[in-house]
mmCIF file of C-alpha atoms in Angstrom:
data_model
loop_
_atom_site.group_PDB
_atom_site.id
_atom_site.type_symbol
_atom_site.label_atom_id
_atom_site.label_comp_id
_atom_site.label_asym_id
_atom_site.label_seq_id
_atom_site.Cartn_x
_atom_site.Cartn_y
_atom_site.Cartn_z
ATOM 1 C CA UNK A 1 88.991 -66.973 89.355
ATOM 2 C CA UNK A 2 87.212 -64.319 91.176
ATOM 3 C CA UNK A 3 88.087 -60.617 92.555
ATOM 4 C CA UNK A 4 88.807 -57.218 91.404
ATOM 5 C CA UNK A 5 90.569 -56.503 87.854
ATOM 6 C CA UNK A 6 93.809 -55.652 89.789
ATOM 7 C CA UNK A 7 94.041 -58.376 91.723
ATOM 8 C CA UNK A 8 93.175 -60.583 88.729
ATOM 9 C CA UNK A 9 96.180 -59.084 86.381
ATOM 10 C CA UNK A 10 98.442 -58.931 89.783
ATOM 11 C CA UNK A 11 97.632 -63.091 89.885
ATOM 12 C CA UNK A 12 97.895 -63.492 85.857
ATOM 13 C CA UNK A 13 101.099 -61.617 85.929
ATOM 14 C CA UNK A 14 102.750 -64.209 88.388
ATOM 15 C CA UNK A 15 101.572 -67.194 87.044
ATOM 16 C CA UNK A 16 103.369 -66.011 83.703
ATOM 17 C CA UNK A 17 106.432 -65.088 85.338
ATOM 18 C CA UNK A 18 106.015 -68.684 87.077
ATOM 19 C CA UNK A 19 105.593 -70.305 83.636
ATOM 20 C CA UNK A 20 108.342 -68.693 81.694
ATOM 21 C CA UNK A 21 110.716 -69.393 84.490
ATOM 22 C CA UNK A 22 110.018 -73.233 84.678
ATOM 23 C CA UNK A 23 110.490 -73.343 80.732
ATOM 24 C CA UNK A 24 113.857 -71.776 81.448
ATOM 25 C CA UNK A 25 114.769 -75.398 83.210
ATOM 26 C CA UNK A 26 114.160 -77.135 79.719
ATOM 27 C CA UNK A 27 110.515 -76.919 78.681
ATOM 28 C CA UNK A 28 108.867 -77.581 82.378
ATOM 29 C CA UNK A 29 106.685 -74.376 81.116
ATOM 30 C CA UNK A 30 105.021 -75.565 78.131
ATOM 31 C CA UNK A 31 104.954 -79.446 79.642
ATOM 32 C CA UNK A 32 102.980 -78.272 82.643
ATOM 33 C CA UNK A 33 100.780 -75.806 80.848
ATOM 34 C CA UNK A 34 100.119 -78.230 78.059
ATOM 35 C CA UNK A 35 99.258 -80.893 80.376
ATOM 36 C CA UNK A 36 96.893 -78.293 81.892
ATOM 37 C CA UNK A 37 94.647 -77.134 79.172
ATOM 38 C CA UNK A 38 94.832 -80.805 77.569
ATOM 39 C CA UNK A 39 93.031 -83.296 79.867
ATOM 40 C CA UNK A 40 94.565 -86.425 79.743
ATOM 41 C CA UNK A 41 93.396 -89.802 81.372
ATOM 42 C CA UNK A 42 93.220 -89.785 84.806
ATOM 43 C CA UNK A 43 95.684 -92.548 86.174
ATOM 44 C CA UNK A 44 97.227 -91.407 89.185
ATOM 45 C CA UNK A 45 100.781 -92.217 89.860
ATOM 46 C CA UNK A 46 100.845 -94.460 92.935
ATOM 47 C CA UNK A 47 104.005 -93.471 94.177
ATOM 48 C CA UNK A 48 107.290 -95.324 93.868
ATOM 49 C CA UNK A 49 107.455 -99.284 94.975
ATOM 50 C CA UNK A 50 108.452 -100.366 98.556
ATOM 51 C CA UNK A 51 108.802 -98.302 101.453
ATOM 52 C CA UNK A 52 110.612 -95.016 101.741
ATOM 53 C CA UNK A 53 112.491 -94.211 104.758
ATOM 54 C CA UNK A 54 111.816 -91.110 106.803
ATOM 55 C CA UNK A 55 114.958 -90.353 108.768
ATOM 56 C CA UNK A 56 118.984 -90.141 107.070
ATOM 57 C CA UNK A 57 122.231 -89.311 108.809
ATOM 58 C CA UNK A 58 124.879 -87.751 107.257
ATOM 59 C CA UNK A 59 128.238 -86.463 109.432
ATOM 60 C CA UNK A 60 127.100 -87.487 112.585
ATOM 61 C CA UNK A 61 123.340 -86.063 112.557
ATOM 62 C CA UNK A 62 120.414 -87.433 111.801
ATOM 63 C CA UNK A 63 117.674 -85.731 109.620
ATOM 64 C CA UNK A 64 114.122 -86.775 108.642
ATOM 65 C CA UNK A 65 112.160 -86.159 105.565
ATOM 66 C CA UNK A 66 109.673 -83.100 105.259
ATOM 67 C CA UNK A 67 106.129 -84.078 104.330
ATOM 68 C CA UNK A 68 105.792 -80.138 103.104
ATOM 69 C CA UNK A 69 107.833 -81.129 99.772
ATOM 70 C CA UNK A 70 105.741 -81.825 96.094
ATOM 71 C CA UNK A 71 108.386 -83.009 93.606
ATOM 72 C CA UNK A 72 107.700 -83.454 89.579
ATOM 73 C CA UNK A 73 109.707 -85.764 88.002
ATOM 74 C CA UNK A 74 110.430 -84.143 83.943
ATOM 75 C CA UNK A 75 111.510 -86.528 81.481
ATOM 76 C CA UNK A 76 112.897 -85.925 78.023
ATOM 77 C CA UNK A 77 112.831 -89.014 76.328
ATOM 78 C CA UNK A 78 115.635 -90.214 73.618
ATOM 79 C CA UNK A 79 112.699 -90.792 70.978
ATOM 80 C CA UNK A 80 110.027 -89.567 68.874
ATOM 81 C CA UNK A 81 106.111 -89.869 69.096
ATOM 82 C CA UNK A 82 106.564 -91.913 65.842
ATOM 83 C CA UNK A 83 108.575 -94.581 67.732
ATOM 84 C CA UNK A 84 105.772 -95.310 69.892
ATOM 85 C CA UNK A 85 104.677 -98.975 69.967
ATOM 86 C CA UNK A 86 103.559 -99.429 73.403
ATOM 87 C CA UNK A 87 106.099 -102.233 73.775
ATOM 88 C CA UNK A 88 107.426 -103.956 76.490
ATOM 89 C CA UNK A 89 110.778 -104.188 74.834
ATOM 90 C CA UNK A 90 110.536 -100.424 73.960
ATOM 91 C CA UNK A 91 114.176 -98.374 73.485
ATOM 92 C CA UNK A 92 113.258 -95.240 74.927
ATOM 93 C CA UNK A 93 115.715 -93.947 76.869
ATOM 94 C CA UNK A 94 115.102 -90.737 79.164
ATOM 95 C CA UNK A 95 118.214 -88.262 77.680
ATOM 96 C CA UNK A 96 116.755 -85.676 80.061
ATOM 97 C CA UNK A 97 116.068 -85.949 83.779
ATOM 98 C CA UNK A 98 115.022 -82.479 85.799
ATOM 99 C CA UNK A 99 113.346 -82.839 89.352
ATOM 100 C CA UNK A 100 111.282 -79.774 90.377
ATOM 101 C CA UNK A 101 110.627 -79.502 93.766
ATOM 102 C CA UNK A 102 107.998 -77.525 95.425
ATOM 103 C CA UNK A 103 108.682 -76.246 99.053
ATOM 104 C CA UNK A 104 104.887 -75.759 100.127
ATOM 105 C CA UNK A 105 106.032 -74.369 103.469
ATOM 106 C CA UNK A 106 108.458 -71.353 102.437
ATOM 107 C CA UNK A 107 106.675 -71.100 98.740
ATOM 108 C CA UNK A 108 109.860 -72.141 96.761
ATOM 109 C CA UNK A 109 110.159 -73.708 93.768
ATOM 110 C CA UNK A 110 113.864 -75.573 93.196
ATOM 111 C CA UNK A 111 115.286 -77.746 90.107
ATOM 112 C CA UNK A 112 117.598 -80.837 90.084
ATOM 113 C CA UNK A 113 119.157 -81.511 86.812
ATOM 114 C CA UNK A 114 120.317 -84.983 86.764
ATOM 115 C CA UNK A 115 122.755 -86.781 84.684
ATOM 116 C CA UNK A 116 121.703 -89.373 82.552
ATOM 117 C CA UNK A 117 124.809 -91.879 82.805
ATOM 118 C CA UNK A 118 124.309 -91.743 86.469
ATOM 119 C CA UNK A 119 125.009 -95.318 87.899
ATOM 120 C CA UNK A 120 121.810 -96.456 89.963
ATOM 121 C CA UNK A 121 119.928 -99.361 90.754
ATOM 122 C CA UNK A 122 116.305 -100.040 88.927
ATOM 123 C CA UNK A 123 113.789 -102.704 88.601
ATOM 124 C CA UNK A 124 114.059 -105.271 85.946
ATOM 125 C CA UNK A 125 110.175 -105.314 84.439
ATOM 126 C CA UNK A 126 108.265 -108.335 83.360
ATOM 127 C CA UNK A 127 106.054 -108.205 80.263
ATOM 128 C CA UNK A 128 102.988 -107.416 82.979
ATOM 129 C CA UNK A 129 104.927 -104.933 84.608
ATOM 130 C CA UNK A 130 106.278 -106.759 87.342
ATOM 131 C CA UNK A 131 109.325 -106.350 89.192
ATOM 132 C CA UNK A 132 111.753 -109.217 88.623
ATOM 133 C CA UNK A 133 115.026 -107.770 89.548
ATOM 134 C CA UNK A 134 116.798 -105.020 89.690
ATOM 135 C CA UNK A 135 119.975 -104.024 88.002
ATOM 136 C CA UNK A 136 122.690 -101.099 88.516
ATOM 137 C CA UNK A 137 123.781 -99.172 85.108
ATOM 138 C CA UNK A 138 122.693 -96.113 83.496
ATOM 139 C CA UNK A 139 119.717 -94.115 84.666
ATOM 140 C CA UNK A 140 118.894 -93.143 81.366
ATOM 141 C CA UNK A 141 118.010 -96.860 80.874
ATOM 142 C CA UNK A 142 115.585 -97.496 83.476
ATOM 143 C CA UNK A 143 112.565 -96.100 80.751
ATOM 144 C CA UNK A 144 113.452 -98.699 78.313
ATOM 145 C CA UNK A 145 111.708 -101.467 81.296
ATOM 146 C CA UNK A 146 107.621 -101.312 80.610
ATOM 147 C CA UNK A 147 105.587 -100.248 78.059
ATOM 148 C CA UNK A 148 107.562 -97.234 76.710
ATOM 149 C CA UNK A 149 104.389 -95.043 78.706
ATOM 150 C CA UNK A 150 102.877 -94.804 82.509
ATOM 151 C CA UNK A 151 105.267 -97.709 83.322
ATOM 152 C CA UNK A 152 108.380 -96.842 82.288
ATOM 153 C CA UNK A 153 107.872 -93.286 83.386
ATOM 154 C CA UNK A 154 106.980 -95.148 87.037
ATOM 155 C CA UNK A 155 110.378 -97.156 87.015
ATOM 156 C CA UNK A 156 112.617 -94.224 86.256
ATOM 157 C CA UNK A 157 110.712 -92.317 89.062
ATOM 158 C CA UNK A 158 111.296 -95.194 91.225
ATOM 159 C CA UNK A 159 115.110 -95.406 90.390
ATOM 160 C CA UNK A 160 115.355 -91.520 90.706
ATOM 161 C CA UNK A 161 114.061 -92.441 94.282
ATOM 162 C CA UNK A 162 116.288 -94.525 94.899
ATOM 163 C CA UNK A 163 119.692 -92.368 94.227
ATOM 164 C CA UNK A 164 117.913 -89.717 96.179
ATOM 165 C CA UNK A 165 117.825 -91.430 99.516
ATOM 166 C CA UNK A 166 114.122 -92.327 98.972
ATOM 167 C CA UNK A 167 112.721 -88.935 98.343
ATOM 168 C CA UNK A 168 108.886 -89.264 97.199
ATOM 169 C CA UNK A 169 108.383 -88.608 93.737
ATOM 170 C CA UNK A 170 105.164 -87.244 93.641
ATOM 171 C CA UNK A 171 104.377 -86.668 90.007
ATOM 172 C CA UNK A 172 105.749 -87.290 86.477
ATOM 173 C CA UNK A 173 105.588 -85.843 82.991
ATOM 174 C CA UNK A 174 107.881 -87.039 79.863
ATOM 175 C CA UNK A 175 107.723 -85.660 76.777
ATOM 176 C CA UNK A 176 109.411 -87.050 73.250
ATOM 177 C CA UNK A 177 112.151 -84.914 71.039
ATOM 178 C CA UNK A 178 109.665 -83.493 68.969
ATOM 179 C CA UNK A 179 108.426 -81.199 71.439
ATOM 180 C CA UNK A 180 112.049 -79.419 71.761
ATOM 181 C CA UNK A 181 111.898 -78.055 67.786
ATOM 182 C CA UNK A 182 108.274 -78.033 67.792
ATOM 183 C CA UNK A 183 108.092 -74.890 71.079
ATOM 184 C CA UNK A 184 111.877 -73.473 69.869
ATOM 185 C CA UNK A 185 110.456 -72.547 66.238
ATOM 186 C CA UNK A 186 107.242 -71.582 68.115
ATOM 187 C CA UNK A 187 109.367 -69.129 69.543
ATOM 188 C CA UNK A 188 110.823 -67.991 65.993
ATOM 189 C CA UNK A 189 114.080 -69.643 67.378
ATOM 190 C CA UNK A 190 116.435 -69.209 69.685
ATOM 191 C CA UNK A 191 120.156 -67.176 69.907
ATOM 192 C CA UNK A 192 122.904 -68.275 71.296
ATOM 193 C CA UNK A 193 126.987 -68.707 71.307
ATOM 194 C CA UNK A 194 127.808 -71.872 70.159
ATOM 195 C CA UNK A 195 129.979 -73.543 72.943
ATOM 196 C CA UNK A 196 131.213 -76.704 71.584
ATOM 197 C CA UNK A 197 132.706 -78.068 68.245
ATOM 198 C CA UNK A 198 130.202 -79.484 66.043
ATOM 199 C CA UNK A 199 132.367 -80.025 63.001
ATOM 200 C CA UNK A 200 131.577 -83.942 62.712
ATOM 201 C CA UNK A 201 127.990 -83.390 63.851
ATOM 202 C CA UNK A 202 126.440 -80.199 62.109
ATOM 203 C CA UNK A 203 129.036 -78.085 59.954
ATOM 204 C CA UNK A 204 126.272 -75.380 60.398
ATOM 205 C CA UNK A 205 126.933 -74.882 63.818
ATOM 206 C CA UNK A 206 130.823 -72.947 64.563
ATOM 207 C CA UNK A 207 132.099 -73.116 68.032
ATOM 208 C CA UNK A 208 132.645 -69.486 68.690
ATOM 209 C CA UNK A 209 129.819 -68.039 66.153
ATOM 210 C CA UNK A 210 126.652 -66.527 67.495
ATOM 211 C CA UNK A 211 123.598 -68.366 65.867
ATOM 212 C CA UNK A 212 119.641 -68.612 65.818
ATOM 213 C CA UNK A 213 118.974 -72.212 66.345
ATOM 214 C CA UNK A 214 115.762 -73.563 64.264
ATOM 215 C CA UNK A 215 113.986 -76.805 63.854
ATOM 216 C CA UNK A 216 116.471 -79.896 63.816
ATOM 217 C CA UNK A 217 119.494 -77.323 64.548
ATOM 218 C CA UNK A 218 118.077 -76.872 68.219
ATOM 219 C CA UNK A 219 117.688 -80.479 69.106
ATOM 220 C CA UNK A 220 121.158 -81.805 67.421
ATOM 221 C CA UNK A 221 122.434 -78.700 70.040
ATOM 222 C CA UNK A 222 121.363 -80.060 73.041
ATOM 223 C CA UNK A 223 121.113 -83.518 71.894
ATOM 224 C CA UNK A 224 124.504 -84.228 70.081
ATOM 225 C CA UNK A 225 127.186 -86.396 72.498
ATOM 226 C CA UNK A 226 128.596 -88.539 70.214
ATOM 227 C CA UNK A 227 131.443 -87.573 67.690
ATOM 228 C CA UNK A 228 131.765 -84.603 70.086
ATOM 229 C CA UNK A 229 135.271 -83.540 71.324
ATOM 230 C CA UNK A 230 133.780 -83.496 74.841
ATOM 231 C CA UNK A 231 131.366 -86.786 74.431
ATOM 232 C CA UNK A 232 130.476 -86.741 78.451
ATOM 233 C CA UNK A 233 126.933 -85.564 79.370
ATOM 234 C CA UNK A 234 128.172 -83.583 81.639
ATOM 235 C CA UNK A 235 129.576 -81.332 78.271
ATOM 236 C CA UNK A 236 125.818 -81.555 77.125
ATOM 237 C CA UNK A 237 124.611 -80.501 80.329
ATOM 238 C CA UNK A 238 126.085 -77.231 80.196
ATOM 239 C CA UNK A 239 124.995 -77.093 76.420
ATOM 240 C CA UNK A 240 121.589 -78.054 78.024
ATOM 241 C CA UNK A 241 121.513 -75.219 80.629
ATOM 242 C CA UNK A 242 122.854 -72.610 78.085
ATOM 243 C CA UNK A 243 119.956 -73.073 75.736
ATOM 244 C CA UNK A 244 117.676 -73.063 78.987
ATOM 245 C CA UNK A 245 118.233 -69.878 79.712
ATOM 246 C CA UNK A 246 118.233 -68.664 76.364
ATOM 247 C CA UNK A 247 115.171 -70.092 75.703
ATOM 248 C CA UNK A 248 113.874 -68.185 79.046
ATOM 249 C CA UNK A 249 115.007 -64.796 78.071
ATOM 250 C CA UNK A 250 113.469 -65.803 74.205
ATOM 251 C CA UNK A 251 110.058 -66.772 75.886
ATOM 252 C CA UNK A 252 109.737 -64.000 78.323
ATOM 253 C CA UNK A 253 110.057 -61.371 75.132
ATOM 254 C CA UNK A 254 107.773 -62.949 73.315
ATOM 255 C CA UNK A 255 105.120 -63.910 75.709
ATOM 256 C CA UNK A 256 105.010 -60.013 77.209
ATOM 257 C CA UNK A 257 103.944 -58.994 73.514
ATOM 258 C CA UNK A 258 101.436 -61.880 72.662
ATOM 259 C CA UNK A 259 99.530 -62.679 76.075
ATOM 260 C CA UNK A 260 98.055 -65.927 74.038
ATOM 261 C CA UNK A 261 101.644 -67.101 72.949
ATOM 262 C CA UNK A 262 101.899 -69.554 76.073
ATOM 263 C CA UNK A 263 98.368 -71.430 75.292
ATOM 264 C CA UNK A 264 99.159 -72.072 72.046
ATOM 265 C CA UNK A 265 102.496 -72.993 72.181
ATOM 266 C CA UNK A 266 101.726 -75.429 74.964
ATOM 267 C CA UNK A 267 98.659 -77.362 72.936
ATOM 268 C CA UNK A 268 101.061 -77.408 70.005
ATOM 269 C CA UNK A 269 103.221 -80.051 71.695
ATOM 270 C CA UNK A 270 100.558 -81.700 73.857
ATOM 271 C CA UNK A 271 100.609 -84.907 72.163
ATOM 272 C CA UNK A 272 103.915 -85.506 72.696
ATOM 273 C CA UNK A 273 103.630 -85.948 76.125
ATOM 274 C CA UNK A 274 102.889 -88.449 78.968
ATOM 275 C CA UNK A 275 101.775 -87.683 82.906
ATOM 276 C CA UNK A 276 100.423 -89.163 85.717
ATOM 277 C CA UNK A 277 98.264 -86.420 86.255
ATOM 278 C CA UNK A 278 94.995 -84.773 84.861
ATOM 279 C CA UNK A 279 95.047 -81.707 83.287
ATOM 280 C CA UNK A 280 93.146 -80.048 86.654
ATOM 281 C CA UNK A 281 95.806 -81.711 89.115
ATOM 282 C CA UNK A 282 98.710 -80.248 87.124
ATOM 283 C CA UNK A 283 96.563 -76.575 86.384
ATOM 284 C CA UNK A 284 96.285 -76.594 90.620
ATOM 285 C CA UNK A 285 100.112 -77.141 90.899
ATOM 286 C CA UNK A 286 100.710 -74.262 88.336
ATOM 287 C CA UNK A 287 98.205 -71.915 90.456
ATOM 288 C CA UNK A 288 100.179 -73.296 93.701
ATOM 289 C CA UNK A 289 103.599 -72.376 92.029
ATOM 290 C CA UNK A 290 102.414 -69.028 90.835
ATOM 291 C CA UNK A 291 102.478 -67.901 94.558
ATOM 292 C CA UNK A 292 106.066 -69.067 95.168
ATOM 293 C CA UNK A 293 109.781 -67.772 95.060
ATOM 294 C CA UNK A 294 111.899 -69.145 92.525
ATOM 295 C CA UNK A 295 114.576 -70.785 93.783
ATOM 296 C CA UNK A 296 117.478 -71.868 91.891
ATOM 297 C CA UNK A 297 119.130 -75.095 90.132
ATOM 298 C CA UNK A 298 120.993 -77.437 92.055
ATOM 299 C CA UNK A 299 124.116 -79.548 90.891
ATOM 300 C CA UNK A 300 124.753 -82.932 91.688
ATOM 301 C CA UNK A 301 128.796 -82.897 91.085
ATOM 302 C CA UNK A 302 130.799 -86.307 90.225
ATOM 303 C CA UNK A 303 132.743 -87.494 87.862
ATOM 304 C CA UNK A 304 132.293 -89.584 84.040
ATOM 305 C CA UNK A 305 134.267 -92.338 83.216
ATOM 306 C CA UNK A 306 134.029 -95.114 80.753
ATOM 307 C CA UNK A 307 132.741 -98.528 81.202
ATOM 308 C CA UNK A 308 132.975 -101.256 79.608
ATOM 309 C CA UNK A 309 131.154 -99.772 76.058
ATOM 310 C CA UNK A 310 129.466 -96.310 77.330
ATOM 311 C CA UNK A 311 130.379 -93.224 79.669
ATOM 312 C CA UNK A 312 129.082 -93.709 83.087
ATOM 313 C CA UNK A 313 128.726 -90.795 86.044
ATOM 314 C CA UNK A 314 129.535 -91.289 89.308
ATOM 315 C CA UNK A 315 127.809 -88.760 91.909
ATOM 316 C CA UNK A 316 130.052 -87.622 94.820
ATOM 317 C CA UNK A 317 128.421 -89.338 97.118
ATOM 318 C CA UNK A 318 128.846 -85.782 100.098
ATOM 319 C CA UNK A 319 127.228 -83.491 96.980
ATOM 320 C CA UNK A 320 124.436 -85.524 96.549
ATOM 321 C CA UNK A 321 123.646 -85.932 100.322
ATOM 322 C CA UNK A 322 124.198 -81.648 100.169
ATOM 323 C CA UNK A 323 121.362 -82.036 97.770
ATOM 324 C CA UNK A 324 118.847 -84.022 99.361
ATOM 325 C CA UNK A 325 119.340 -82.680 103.081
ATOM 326 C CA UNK A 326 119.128 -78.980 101.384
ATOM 327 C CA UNK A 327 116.176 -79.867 99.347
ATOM 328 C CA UNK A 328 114.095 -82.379 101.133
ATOM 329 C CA UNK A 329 115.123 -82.623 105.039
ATOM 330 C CA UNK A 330 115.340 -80.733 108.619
ATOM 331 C CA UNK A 331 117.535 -81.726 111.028
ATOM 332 C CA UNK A 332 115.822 -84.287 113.573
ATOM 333 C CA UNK A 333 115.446 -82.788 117.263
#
């Protein structure tokens, strides 16, 4: 990058305040950058399966996709590097789904959290990768199909598709537990107010009491569902968000007094991660981003109930069509 001093620091300055925002919607900042200074094999996400429609009505008009909208599909998978077999019958679920969607037109940058017992449909994968049905349950389960890698990132992006009216996913990165302890004790830790009871999960952490999570302590808080008084993800969720924005406010401090902090937390928990794209394609979204508003985080509302052995969330069907027509459409003229 080129150009006077000012206008270099003026650009440095927003791509940190870029970064340290994204991180604030559950390590997007350190799975980006990390991707970006660690080239990883260049296999280029084809896109989701079938054809996606272009036009959607909802209460009597009819709106049609914008082609102006980049979307990166974060994944934080139920697992840890060390589980990693590259089988087709692997058990890694995806505990964590956030969309990021970049507006290219008004220079936004948005987030969709989305709940993991969401009921949607996904292919059934054959031990080449094929499609050989599809089922409906859990969208947390759609990463188990494939080989635990590219492939089962690819089916959850195509199921995510799916529930969102057949909104292009453009781009994926997933990244396994380890990465959550591994950038929080980077960090020295991170303080919050515990929200829930952990009494049958960690003794160590009092509803109420204002702690300093560290190592395991950090992922059993945004982790922990079962033996929980409140056992539905949507409990976790706001345990999830909570830390977020902790973590935001904990990053931003620390990266304004170490300019290097970012780099090396971001190659500390590079091999615990798995994208689509190459370390330059993700570095040009991250300059691209640096020039935009940040927007804010979007809620899908519904409702959890339980099936037949495990919770299962229900999207209103008129907030989730609020979300995608917000998001991703213009009305049709």
């Amino acid at each position: 990058m080129t150009g006077p001093n000012g206008k270099h620091e003026g650009i440095a300055m927003n791509r940190k305040k870029i970064i340290v925002v994204v991180i604030a919607a559950v390590l997007v900042l350190a799975i980006i950058l990390g991707v970006a200074l660690w080239e990883k094999r260049n296999n280029q996400f084809s896109g989701q399966d079938g054809t996606t429609q272009n036009t959607l009505t909802y209460q009597g008009k009819e709106y049609e996709f914008r082609e102006d909208i980049e979307t990166i599909l974060i994944l934080g998978l139920d697992a840890f590097k060390s589980d990693e077999d590259a089988s087709y019958n692997n058990d890694k679920q995806a505990d964590f789904l956030l969309l990021v969607v970049i507006d290219r037109t008004n220079e936004t940058c948005r987030a969709i959290p989305i709940n993991r017992d969401t009921m949607a449909e996904m292919n059934v994968l054959g031990v080449a990768g094929d499609k050989v049905g599809t089922i409906t349950q859990q969208l947390a389960l759609a990463h188990t199909y494939g080989n635990g890698r590219e492939v089962s990132c690819r089916n959850v992006a195509n199921a995510v598709s799916g529930l969102l009216k057949g909104v292009k996913i453009d781009h994926y990165v997933s990244v396994t537990m380890e990465a959550v302890s591994i950038y929080n004790d980077t960090l020295g830790g991170v303080t919050l107010e515990v929200l829930d009871d952990f009494t049958h999960v960690d003794a160590t952490l009092v509803k109420g009491e204002t702690v300093t999570l560290k190592g395991e302590q950090a992922l059993t808080y945004i982790r922990a569902r079962h033996g929980m008084e409140d056992p539905t993800n949507s409990a976790r969720m706001k345990r999830q968000k909570q830390y977020m924005e902790a973590l935001h406010a904990q990053t931003r401090a620390v990266a304004a007094d170490d300019e290097d902090f970012l780099s090396r937390a971001a190659l500390k928990i590079s091999n615990y991660m798995v994208s689509d794209c190459s370390g330059n394609k993700l570095e040009s979204l991250l300059d691209r981003l640096a020039q935009h508003e940040l927007g804010g985080i979007l809620e899908i509302e519904g409702e959890s109930a339980m099936g037949q052995k495990y919770l299962e969330f229900y999207p209103d069907e008129n907030s989730l069509m609020e979300v995608v027509i917000e998001c991703f459409c213009r009305e049709k003229k």
